[in-house]
């Protein structure tokens, strides 16, 4: 085999080698959605499913943002209106309204969102930590993802599912 051919083959092998771990950047896969005029996202692995609104039953003596419970294939789940949880006024359901069923460990709940936007992949390096708040242990924001011309608030699924009712 000629030396030139050996060099070409060696170069190809070097290019085919997997990049070192330090060269691989972790990417977070998220699902974006609107609540009011603001776009939020949650990690795709935390979402069990997204469904069109179905009938729910009001539960007395719960906070106003807890709309009630609904039956999803035999499981009774709480239904939380994110608009109201975030201090916005409740809006009428429309053709874009969805229930996003989120699960983390054994906690599971449905959340009313105004509409889905997009699936997104954001490198960890493009996610800044959540802004400091007075009640840091109750912070719903995991971080702020930077995408081209916009910022997306990434919600902390564990905090979102924490029962305070």
Coordinates of N, CA and C in Angstrom, one line a residue:
X1 N 0.9 -1.2 0.0 CA 0.0 0.0 0.0 C 0.9 1.2 0.0
X2 N 0.5 2.2 -0.8 CA 1.3 3.4 -0.9 C 1.2 4.2 0.4
X3 N 2.2 5.0 0.7 CA 2.2 5.9 1.8 C 1.1 6.9 1.7
X4 N 0.8 7.4 0.6 CA -0.3 8.4 0.4 C -1.6 7.8 0.7
X5 N -1.9 6.5 0.3 CA -3.1 5.9 0.6 C -3.2 5.6 2.1
X6 N -2.1 5.2 2.7 CA -2.1 5.0 4.2 C -2.4 6.3 4.9
X7 N -1.9 7.4 4.5 CA -2.2 8.7 5.1 C -3.7 9.0 5.0
X8 N -4.2 8.8 3.8 CA -5.7 9.1 3.6 C -6.5 8.2 4.6
X9 N -6.2 6.9 4.6 CA -7.0 6.0 5.5 C -6.8 6.4 7.0
X10 N -5.6 6.7 7.4 CA -5.4 7.2 8.8 C -6.2 8.4 9.1
X11 N -6.2 9.3 8.1 CA -7.0 10.6 8.3 C -8.5 10.3 8.5
X12 N -9.0 9.4 7.6 CA -10.4 9.0 7.7 C -10.7 8.4 9.1
X13 N -9.8 7.5 9.5 CA -10.1 6.9 10.8 C -10.1 7.9 12.0
X14 N -9.2 8.9 11.9 CA -9.2 9.9 12.9 C -10.5 10.7 12.9
X15 N -11.0 11.0 11.7 CA -12.2 11.8 11.6 C -13.5 11.0 12.1
X16 N -13.4 9.6 11.9 CA -14.5 8.8 12.3 C -14.6 8.5 13.8
X17 N -13.5 8.7 14.5 CA -13.5 8.5 15.9 C -14.5 9.4 16.6
X18 N -15.1 8.8 17.6 CA -16.1 9.6 18.4 C -15.4 10.8 19.1
X19 N -16.0 11.9 19.2 CA -15.4 13.1 19.8 C -15.2 12.8 21.3
X20 N -14.2 13.4 21.9 CA -14.0 13.2 23.3 C -15.2 13.7 24.1
X21 N -15.4 13.2 25.3 CA -16.5 13.6 26.1 C -16.5 15.1 26.4
X22 N -15.3 15.7 26.4 CA -15.3 17.2 26.7 C -15.8 18.0 25.5
X23 N -15.8 17.3 24.3 CA -16.2 18.0 23.1 C -17.8 17.8 22.9
X24 N -18.4 16.8 23.5 CA -19.8 16.6 23.4 C -20.5 17.5 24.3
X25 N -21.5 18.3 23.8 CA -22.2 19.2 24.6 C -23.6 18.6 24.9
X26 N -24.0 18.6 26.2 CA -25.3 18.1 26.5 C -26.4 19.0 26.0
X27 N -27.4 18.4 25.4 CA -28.5 19.2 24.9 C -29.8 18.7 25.6
X28 N -30.6 19.7 26.1 CA -31.8 19.4 26.8 C -33.0 19.5 25.8
X29 N -33.8 18.4 25.7 CA -34.9 18.4 24.8 C -36.1 18.9 25.6
X30 N -36.8 19.9 25.1 CA -37.9 20.5 25.8 C -39.2 20.6 24.9
X31 N -40.3 20.8 25.5 CA -41.5 21.1 24.8 C -42.0 22.5 25.2
X32 N -42.1 23.4 24.3 CA -42.5 24.7 24.5 C -44.0 24.9 24.5
X33 N -44.5 25.9 25.3 CA -46.0 26.2 25.3 C -46.2 27.6 25.8
X34 N -47.3 28.1 25.5 CA -47.7 29.5 25.9 C -48.6 29.4 27.1
X35 N -48.4 30.4 28.0 CA -49.3 30.7 29.1 C -49.4 32.2 29.1
X36 N -50.5 32.7 28.7 CA -50.7 34.1 28.5 C -49.8 34.5 27.3
X37 N -49.0 35.6 27.5 CA -48.1 36.0 26.4 C -46.7 35.5 26.6
X38 N -46.5 34.6 27.5 CA -45.1 34.2 27.8 C -44.9 32.7 27.4
X39 N -43.7 32.4 26.8 CA -43.4 31.1 26.4 C -42.6 30.4 27.5
X40 N -43.1 29.2 27.9 CA -42.4 28.3 28.9 C -42.0 27.0 28.2
X41 N -41.2 26.2 28.9 CA -40.9 24.9 28.4 C -40.7 24.0 29.6
X42 N -40.9 22.7 29.4 CA -40.5 21.6 30.3 C -39.8 20.6 29.6
X43 N -38.9 19.9 30.3 CA -38.1 18.8 29.7 C -39.1 17.7 29.1
X44 N -38.8 17.2 27.9 CA -39.7 16.3 27.3 C -39.9 15.0 28.1
X45 N -38.9 14.6 28.8 CA -39.0 13.4 29.6 C -40.0 13.5 30.8
X46 N -40.3 14.7 31.2 CA -41.3 14.9 32.3 C -42.7 14.9 31.8
X47 N -42.9 14.8 30.5 CA -44.3 14.9 30.0 C -44.8 13.5 29.7
X48 N -45.9 13.1 30.3 CA -46.5 11.8 30.1 C -47.3 11.9 28.8
X49 N -48.1 12.9 28.6 CA -48.9 13.1 27.4 C -49.5 14.5 27.4
X50 N -50.0 14.8 26.2 CA -50.7 16.1 26.0 C -52.0 15.8 25.3
X51 N -53.1 16.2 26.0 CA -54.4 15.9 25.5 C -55.3 17.1 25.3
X52 N -56.3 17.0 24.5 CA -57.3 18.1 24.4 C -58.1 18.1 25.7
X53 N -58.7 19.2 26.0 CA -59.4 19.3 27.3 C -60.6 18.3 27.3
X54 N -60.7 17.8 28.5 CA -61.8 16.8 28.8 C -62.5 17.3 30.1
X55 N -63.6 16.7 30.4 CA -64.5 17.1 31.5 C -63.7 16.9 32.8
X56 N -63.8 17.8 33.7 CA -63.2 17.7 35.0 C -64.3 18.0 36.1
X57 N -64.0 17.6 37.3 CA -64.9 17.8 38.5 C -64.2 18.7 39.5
X58 N -64.9 19.8 39.9 CA -64.4 20.8 40.8 C -64.3 20.1 42.2
X59 N -63.2 20.4 42.9 CA -63.0 19.9 44.3 C -63.1 21.1 45.3
X60 N -64.0 21.0 46.2 CA -64.1 22.1 47.2 C -62.9 22.3 48.0
X61 N -62.7 23.6 48.5 CA -61.7 24.0 49.4 C -60.3 23.8 48.9
X62 N -60.1 24.0 47.6 CA -58.8 24.0 47.0 C -58.5 25.4 46.5
X63 N -57.2 25.7 46.3 CA -56.9 27.0 45.7 C -57.6 27.3 44.4
X64 N -57.8 28.5 44.0 CA -58.5 28.8 42.8 C -57.8 28.2 41.5
X65 N -56.5 28.1 41.6 CA -55.8 27.6 40.4 C -55.9 26.1 40.2
X66 N -56.4 25.4 41.2 CA -56.7 24.0 41.1 C -58.2 23.9 40.6
X67 N -58.3 23.6 39.4 CA -59.6 23.5 38.8 C -60.5 22.3 39.3
X68 N -59.8 21.3 39.6 CA -60.5 20.1 40.1 C -59.7 18.9 39.7
X69 N -60.4 17.8 39.4 CA -59.7 16.5 39.1 C -60.4 16.0 37.8
X70 N -59.6 15.2 37.0 CA -60.1 14.6 35.8 C -59.7 13.1 35.8
X71 N -60.4 12.4 35.0 CA -60.2 10.9 34.9 C -59.4 10.7 33.6
X72 N -58.2 10.2 33.7 CA -57.4 9.8 32.5 C -57.2 8.3 32.6
X73 N -58.0 7.6 31.8 CA -57.9 6.2 31.7 C -57.8 5.5 33.0
X74 N -58.7 5.9 33.9 CA -58.8 5.2 35.2 C -58.0 5.9 36.3
X75 N -57.2 6.8 36.0 CA -56.4 7.5 37.0 C -57.0 8.9 37.2
X76 N -57.3 9.2 38.5 CA -57.9 10.5 38.8 C -56.7 11.5 39.1
X77 N -56.6 12.5 38.3 CA -55.5 13.5 38.4 C -55.9 14.9 38.7
X78 N -55.2 15.6 39.5 CA -55.5 17.0 39.7 C -55.3 17.8 38.5
X79 N -56.1 18.9 38.2 CA -56.0 19.7 37.1 C -55.7 21.1 37.5
X80 N -54.5 21.7 37.1 CA -54.1 23.0 37.6 C -54.0 23.9 36.4
X81 N -54.6 25.1 36.6 CA -54.6 26.1 35.5 C -53.3 26.9 35.7
X82 N -52.4 26.8 34.8 CA -51.1 27.5 34.9 C -51.3 29.1 34.8
X83 N -52.3 29.5 34.1 CA -52.5 31.0 34.0 C -52.8 31.5 35.4
X84 N -53.7 30.8 36.2 CA -54.1 31.3 37.5 C -52.9 31.0 38.5
X85 N -52.2 30.0 38.3 CA -51.0 29.7 39.2 C -50.0 30.8 39.1
X86 N -49.8 31.3 37.8 CA -48.9 32.4 37.6 C -49.4 33.8 37.8
X87 N -50.7 33.9 38.4 CA -51.2 35.2 38.7 C -51.9 35.9 37.5
X88 N -52.2 35.2 36.5 CA -52.9 35.7 35.3 C -54.4 35.4 35.5
X89 N -55.3 36.1 34.8 CA -56.7 35.8 34.8 C -57.0 34.6 34.0
X90 N -58.0 33.9 34.4 CA -58.4 32.7 33.7 C -58.9 33.0 32.3
X91 N -58.7 32.2 31.3 CA -59.2 32.5 30.0 C -60.1 31.3 29.6
X92 N -61.0 31.6 28.6 CA -61.9 30.5 28.1 C -61.0 29.6 27.3
X93 N -61.5 28.3 27.3 CA -60.8 27.3 26.5 C -61.1 27.6 25.1
X94 N -60.2 27.3 24.2 CA -60.4 27.4 22.7 C -59.7 26.2 22.1
X95 N -59.7 26.2 20.7 CA -59.2 25.0 20.0 C -57.7 24.8 20.3
X96 N -56.9 25.8 20.8 CA -55.5 25.6 21.1 C -55.2 25.1 22.5
X97 N -56.2 25.2 23.4 CA -56.0 24.8 24.8 C -55.7 23.3 24.9
X98 N -54.8 23.0 25.8 CA -54.4 21.6 26.0 C -54.2 21.3 27.5
X99 N -54.3 20.1 27.8 CA -53.9 19.6 29.2 C -52.6 18.9 29.0
X100 N -51.6 19.3 29.7 CA -50.3 18.7 29.6 C -50.1 17.9 30.9
X101 N -50.0 16.6 30.8 CA -49.9 15.7 31.9 C -48.4 15.5 32.2
X102 N -48.0 15.9 33.4 CA -46.6 15.9 33.7 C -46.4 14.9 34.9
X103 N -45.3 14.2 34.8 CA -45.0 13.2 35.8 C -43.5 13.3 36.2
X104 N -43.3 13.2 37.5 CA -42.0 13.2 38.1 C -42.0 12.2 39.3
X105 N -41.2 11.2 39.3 CA -41.3 10.1 40.3 C -42.7 9.6 40.4
X106 N -43.3 9.7 41.6 CA -44.7 9.3 41.8 C -45.7 10.4 41.7
X107 N -45.3 11.6 41.5 CA -46.2 12.7 41.4 C -46.6 12.9 39.9
X108 N -47.9 13.2 39.7 CA -48.5 13.3 38.4 C -49.6 14.3 38.5
X109 N -49.7 15.2 37.5 CA -50.9 16.2 37.5 C -51.0 16.7 36.1
X110 N -52.2 17.2 35.8 CA -52.5 17.8 34.5 C -52.5 19.3 34.7
X111 N -51.9 20.0 33.6 CA -51.8 21.5 33.7 C -52.4 22.0 32.4
X112 N -53.3 23.0 32.6 CA -53.9 23.7 31.5 C -53.0 24.7 30.9
X113 N -52.7 24.6 29.6 CA -51.8 25.5 28.9 C -52.6 26.2 27.8
X114 N -52.2 27.4 27.4 CA -53.0 28.1 26.3 C -52.8 27.4 24.9
X115 N -51.5 27.1 24.6 CA -51.2 26.4 23.4 C -49.8 25.9 23.4
X116 N -49.6 24.8 22.6 CA -48.3 24.3 22.4 C -47.5 25.2 21.4
X117 N -46.2 25.3 21.5 CA -45.5 26.0 20.5 C -44.6 25.1 19.7
X118 N -43.5 24.5 20.3 CA -42.6 23.7 19.5 C -41.8 22.8 20.4
X119 N -41.3 21.8 19.8 CA -40.3 21.0 20.5 C -38.9 21.7 20.3
X120 N -38.1 21.7 21.3 CA -36.8 22.4 21.1 C -35.7 21.7 21.8
X121 N -34.5 21.9 21.2 CA -33.3 21.4 21.8 C -32.4 22.6 22.1
X122 N -32.1 22.7 23.4 CA -31.2 23.8 23.8 C -30.0 23.2 24.5
X123 N -28.8 23.6 24.1 CA -27.6 23.1 24.8 C -27.5 23.7 26.2
X124 N -27.0 22.8 27.1 CA -26.9 23.2 28.5 C -26.2 24.6 28.7
X125 N -25.2 24.8 27.8 CA -24.5 26.0 27.9 C -25.3 27.3 27.6
X126 N -26.5 27.1 26.9 CA -27.3 28.2 26.6 C -28.5 28.4 27.6
X127 N -28.4 27.7 28.7 CA -29.4 27.8 29.8 C -28.7 28.5 31.0
X128 N -29.2 29.6 31.3 CA -28.8 30.4 32.5 C -29.6 29.9 33.7
X129 N -29.0 30.0 34.9 CA -29.7 29.6 36.1 C -30.9 30.5 36.3
X130 N -31.9 30.0 37.1 CA -33.1 30.8 37.4 C -32.7 32.1 38.2
X131 N -33.4 33.2 37.9 CA -33.1 34.4 38.6 C -33.4 34.2 40.1
X132 N -32.7 34.8 41.0 CA -32.9 34.7 42.4 C -34.2 35.3 42.8
X133 N -34.9 34.6 43.6 CA -36.2 35.0 44.1 C -36.2 35.0 45.6
X134 N -37.3 35.7 46.2 CA -37.4 35.7 47.7 C -37.6 34.3 48.2
X135 N -38.4 33.5 47.6 CA -38.7 32.2 48.1 C -38.0 31.2 47.2
X136 N -36.7 31.0 47.3 CA -36.0 30.2 46.4 C -36.4 28.8 46.4
X137 N -36.9 28.2 47.6 CA -37.3 26.8 47.6 C -38.6 26.6 46.8
X138 N -39.4 27.7 46.5 CA -40.6 27.6 45.7 C -40.4 28.0 44.3
X139 N -39.2 28.3 43.9 CA -39.0 28.8 42.5 C -39.4 27.8 41.5
X140 N -40.3 28.2 40.7 CA -40.8 27.3 39.6 C -39.9 27.3 38.4
X141 N -39.0 28.2 38.3 CA -38.1 28.3 37.1 C -36.8 27.6 37.4
X142 N -36.6 26.6 36.5 CA -35.3 25.9 36.6 C -34.2 26.7 36.0
X143 N -34.5 27.4 34.9 CA -33.5 28.2 34.2 C -34.1 28.9 33.0
X144 N -33.3 29.8 32.4 CA -33.8 30.5 31.2 C -32.9 30.1 30.0
X145 N -33.6 29.5 29.0 CA -32.9 29.1 27.8 C -32.9 30.2 26.8
X146 N -31.7 30.3 26.2 CA -31.5 31.3 25.1 C -31.6 30.6 23.8
X147 N -32.5 31.1 23.0 CA -32.7 30.6 21.6 C -32.7 31.8 20.7
X148 N -31.8 31.8 19.7 CA -31.7 32.9 18.7 C -32.1 34.2 19.3
X149 N -33.4 34.6 19.0 CA -33.8 36.0 19.4 C -34.7 36.0 20.6
X150 N -34.9 34.9 21.3 CA -35.9 34.9 22.4 C -35.3 34.1 23.6
X151 N -36.0 34.4 24.7 CA -35.7 33.6 25.9 C -36.9 32.8 26.3
X152 N -36.6 31.6 26.8 CA -37.7 30.7 27.2 C -37.5 30.3 28.7
X153 N -38.5 30.5 29.5 CA -38.4 30.1 30.9 C -38.6 28.6 31.0
X154 N -37.7 27.9 31.5 CA -37.8 26.4 31.7 C -38.3 26.1 33.1
X155 N -39.4 25.5 33.2 CA -40.0 25.2 34.5 C -39.4 24.0 35.2
X156 N -39.3 24.1 36.5 CA -38.8 23.0 37.3 C -40.0 22.0 37.6
X157 N -39.9 20.9 37.0 CA -41.0 19.9 37.0 C -41.3 19.5 38.5
X158 N -40.2 19.2 39.2 CA -40.4 18.8 40.6 C -41.2 19.8 41.4
X159 N -40.8 21.1 41.3 CA -41.5 22.2 42.0 C -42.9 22.4 41.5
X160 N -43.1 22.2 40.2 CA -44.4 22.4 39.6 C -45.4 21.4 40.2
X161 N -44.9 20.2 40.4 CA -45.8 19.1 40.9 C -45.9 19.1 42.4
X162 N -45.1 19.9 43.1 CA -45.2 19.9 44.6 C -46.6 20.3 45.0
X163 N -47.2 19.5 45.8 CA -48.6 19.8 46.3 C -48.6 20.9 47.4
X164 N -49.2 22.0 47.2 CA -49.3 23.0 48.2 C -50.8 23.3 48.5
X165 N -51.6 22.3 48.2 CA -53.0 22.4 48.5 C -53.5 21.2 49.2

